[in-house]
Amino acid sequence: GQNIDQPTEMTATEGAIVQINCTYQTSGFNGLFWYQQHAGEAPTFLSYNVLDGLEEKGRFSSFLSRSKGYSYLLLKELQMKDSASYLCAVSYSGAGSYQLTFGKGTKLSVIP
Amino acid sequence: EPEVTQTPSHQVTQMGQEVILRCVPISNHLYFYWYRQILGQKVEFLVSFYNNEISEKSEIFDDQFSVERPDGSNFTLKIRSTKLEDSAMYFCASRGSGTGGRETQYFGPGTRLLVL
């Protein structure tokens, strides 16, 4: 089975940088996604990594190390609206359906 | 920008009743999914659907659940006899036809189901 671990909660200050880590154990690894989820809303796509290295997209960057089973999401210049849960999800190639297995999410609180 | 839509946004039902949750995936997508999220817990995979048949399902997706694509646009999840523990947010998602994991799954806004 797949076990995806990420911290439960984090707090950071507006304007700062925060790194949210994710570790995973998976067979049939086919990529790792980060989603943002505001309370009561749907997950929205942030980033995707399948090769080792850093993917940058504006204020958000995501890093992957396949050999270590490790990823992180880096959020720069934090804004109050970044307060949300951040979900690490692994794409599993099982029967070719590429369903996602999610971690429990990291609830980020941005404070003034 | 195309998006996944779901109806209803909220559904309250009595235990033992049947419910049907509806989804309209993004029009050129070929893979469809249902996930659920019990309040305060993680998002959990229920079932995937491709080429008019179930391609994979989790242990949660027992005989009380079924999915259907009754026409070219709708994708439905039916729960035959609801239980209290079925109370959750149900998300529909769809992805394009690209091979490999690169194709992103896009989620609908969800249906909040409350079983009394």
XYZ file of C-alpha atoms in Angstrom:
228
model
C 0.000 0.000 0.000
C 0.884 3.651 -0.106
C 1.687 5.735 2.914
C 1.917 9.480 2.369
C 3.063 11.610 5.287
C 2.979 15.353 5.712
C 2.845 17.607 8.774
C -0.626 18.237 10.152
C -0.327 21.963 10.721
C 2.072 24.831 10.072
C 1.998 28.535 10.849
C 3.922 31.214 8.974
C 4.013 34.985 8.779
C 2.702 37.063 5.903
C 5.519 37.833 3.455
C 7.660 34.921 4.634
C 8.611 31.633 2.961
C 7.267 28.256 4.085
C 8.229 24.720 3.053
C 5.742 21.872 3.384
C 7.305 18.417 3.236
C 5.813 15.167 2.009
C 7.217 11.661 2.116
C 5.724 8.717 0.333
C 6.171 5.000 -0.126
C 4.707 3.704 -3.292
C 5.100 1.090 -5.937
C 4.021 2.049 -9.430
C 4.896 5.690 -8.707
C 3.737 7.786 -11.615
C 4.028 11.323 -10.354
C 3.319 13.567 -7.408
C 0.793 16.371 -7.264
C 0.251 19.227 -4.866
C -3.253 20.591 -4.416
C -4.570 23.516 -2.388
C -7.852 23.097 -0.549
C -9.702 25.882 1.215
C -12.134 24.749 3.895
C -15.301 23.295 2.393
C -14.030 23.595 -1.161
C -12.576 21.320 -3.814
C -8.853 20.644 -4.183
C -7.299 22.888 -6.822
C -4.181 21.888 -8.730
C -0.905 23.594 -7.856
C 1.951 21.541 -9.269
C 3.139 18.223 -10.650
C 6.510 16.467 -10.409
C 7.553 13.178 -11.982
C 11.287 13.765 -12.484
C 13.781 14.739 -9.813
C 14.256 18.432 -9.332
C 12.465 21.678 -8.823
C 9.412 22.938 -10.697
C 8.734 26.641 -10.291
C 5.439 28.380 -10.921
C 5.244 31.942 -9.693
C 5.253 32.073 -5.893
C 4.958 28.294 -5.691
C 7.698 25.727 -6.289
C 7.694 21.976 -5.829
C 10.643 19.623 -5.482
C 10.894 15.870 -5.920
C 13.499 13.263 -5.011
C 12.307 9.870 -6.229
C 15.172 7.965 -4.621
C 14.280 9.430 -1.225
C 10.512 9.302 -1.680
C 10.405 12.971 -0.758
C 8.792 16.130 -2.038
C 8.270 19.625 -0.760
C 6.088 22.561 -1.689
C 7.679 25.967 -1.255
C 5.470 29.026 -0.933
C 7.156 32.431 -1.173
C 5.908 35.910 -0.280
C 3.084 34.441 1.740
C -0.279 36.153 1.569
C -3.223 35.826 3.924
C -5.191 34.087 1.152
C -2.617 31.273 1.197
C -4.168 30.047 4.445
C -5.501 26.660 3.371
C -4.745 22.957 3.476
C -2.066 21.703 1.110
C -2.513 18.164 -0.094
C 0.270 15.926 -1.335
C -1.046 13.239 -3.709
C 0.660 10.405 -5.554
C -0.471 9.111 -8.938
C -0.592 5.347 -8.898
C -0.395 3.505 -12.199
C -2.306 0.394 -11.001
C -4.707 -0.569 -13.742
C -3.855 2.468 -15.767
C -6.439 4.656 -14.158
C -3.874 6.916 -12.446
C -6.043 7.489 -9.415
C -4.615 9.723 -6.718
C -3.702 8.688 -3.202
C -3.737 11.674 -0.890
C -1.923 12.523 2.282
C -3.918 13.937 5.175
C -3.012 17.469 4.189
C -1.095 20.228 5.922
C -3.194 23.066 7.291
C -1.253 26.283 6.798
C -2.172 29.360 8.795
C -0.696 32.661 7.597
C -0.600 35.305 10.324
C 0.012 39.049 9.992
C -11.963 27.841 -18.692
C -13.679 24.431 -18.697
C -14.543 23.019 -15.305
C -16.101 20.009 -13.657
C -19.574 20.671 -12.304
C -21.539 18.731 -9.702
C -25.128 18.693 -8.513
C -26.544 19.010 -5.987
C -24.162 21.029 -3.846
C -25.816 19.691 -0.694
C -27.992 16.637 -0.102
C -29.673 15.561 3.118
C -31.193 12.088 3.208
C -32.534 9.524 5.627
C -30.558 6.389 6.389
C -31.519 3.590 4.005
C -32.532 5.918 1.188
C -30.950 5.932 -2.251
C -29.056 8.973 -3.471
C -27.660 9.858 -6.874
C -24.864 12.369 -7.152
C -24.314 13.934 -10.530
C -21.228 15.219 -12.280
C -20.480 16.759 -15.642
C -16.783 16.196 -16.390
C -14.731 18.438 -18.648
C -15.952 17.731 -22.166
C -12.857 16.240 -23.831
C -11.743 14.244 -20.798
C -11.869 10.454 -20.849
C -11.029 9.372 -17.282
C -13.536 10.018 -14.537
C -13.215 9.547 -10.796
C -15.165 9.752 -7.587
C -13.456 10.608 -4.322
C -14.882 11.282 -0.906
C -13.704 13.295 2.074
C -15.186 12.697 5.486
C -15.116 15.886 7.540
C -11.631 16.505 8.905
C -10.121 13.534 7.096
C -8.153 12.972 3.924
C -9.488 12.716 0.399
C -10.077 9.035 -0.433
C -10.338 7.382 -3.844
C -13.573 5.511 -4.530
C -13.651 4.530 -8.201
C -12.264 5.303 -11.640
C -14.142 4.985 -14.905
C -12.777 4.772 -18.422
C -14.197 3.632 -21.735
C -17.638 3.091 -20.187
C -16.502 0.739 -17.481
C -14.981 0.753 -14.028
C -11.205 0.508 -14.317
C -10.392 0.456 -10.630
C -12.197 0.698 -7.305
C -11.206 0.908 -3.664
C -12.393 -1.242 -0.786
C -14.781 1.565 0.166
C -16.660 1.075 -3.117
C -18.772 -1.905 -2.062
C -21.996 -3.286 -3.525
C -23.971 -0.302 -2.246
C -22.164 1.954 -4.712
C -22.487 2.103 -8.479
C -21.430 4.489 -11.217
C -22.904 5.195 -14.585
C -22.380 7.377 -17.604
C -25.963 7.530 -18.839
C -25.239 9.882 -21.716
C -22.354 11.725 -23.316
C -21.986 14.294 -20.577
C -23.149 13.063 -17.171
C -21.322 10.779 -14.754
C -23.265 9.615 -11.710
C -22.549 7.974 -8.373
C -25.421 6.054 -6.792
C -25.529 4.919 -3.202
C -28.323 2.355 -2.943
C -28.996 2.319 0.790
C -27.220 5.117 2.602
C -25.609 4.644 5.993
C -24.676 7.246 8.571
C -20.997 6.747 7.740
C -21.621 7.735 4.112
C -21.887 11.345 5.270
C -19.043 13.112 3.514
C -18.112 15.479 0.734
C -18.090 13.643 -2.586
C -15.828 14.982 -5.309
C -15.947 14.113 -8.974
C -12.748 14.544 -10.994
C -11.760 14.128 -14.601
C -8.545 14.004 -16.589
C -7.527 13.969 -20.225
C -6.391 11.050 -22.295
C -2.627 11.462 -21.962
C -0.713 8.409 -20.881
C 1.405 8.496 -17.792
C 0.647 10.462 -14.682
C 1.210 13.872 -16.153
C -2.383 14.616 -16.937
C -3.837 16.592 -14.075
C -7.089 15.582 -12.445
C -9.493 18.477 -12.096
C -11.972 18.367 -9.263
C -15.554 19.507 -9.156
C -16.870 21.647 -6.275
C -18.257 18.609 -4.467
C -21.584 17.417 -3.081
C -21.923 17.503 0.675
C -24.001 14.467 1.677
C -25.539 14.263 5.118
C -27.218 11.022 6.157
C -29.550 11.292 9.142
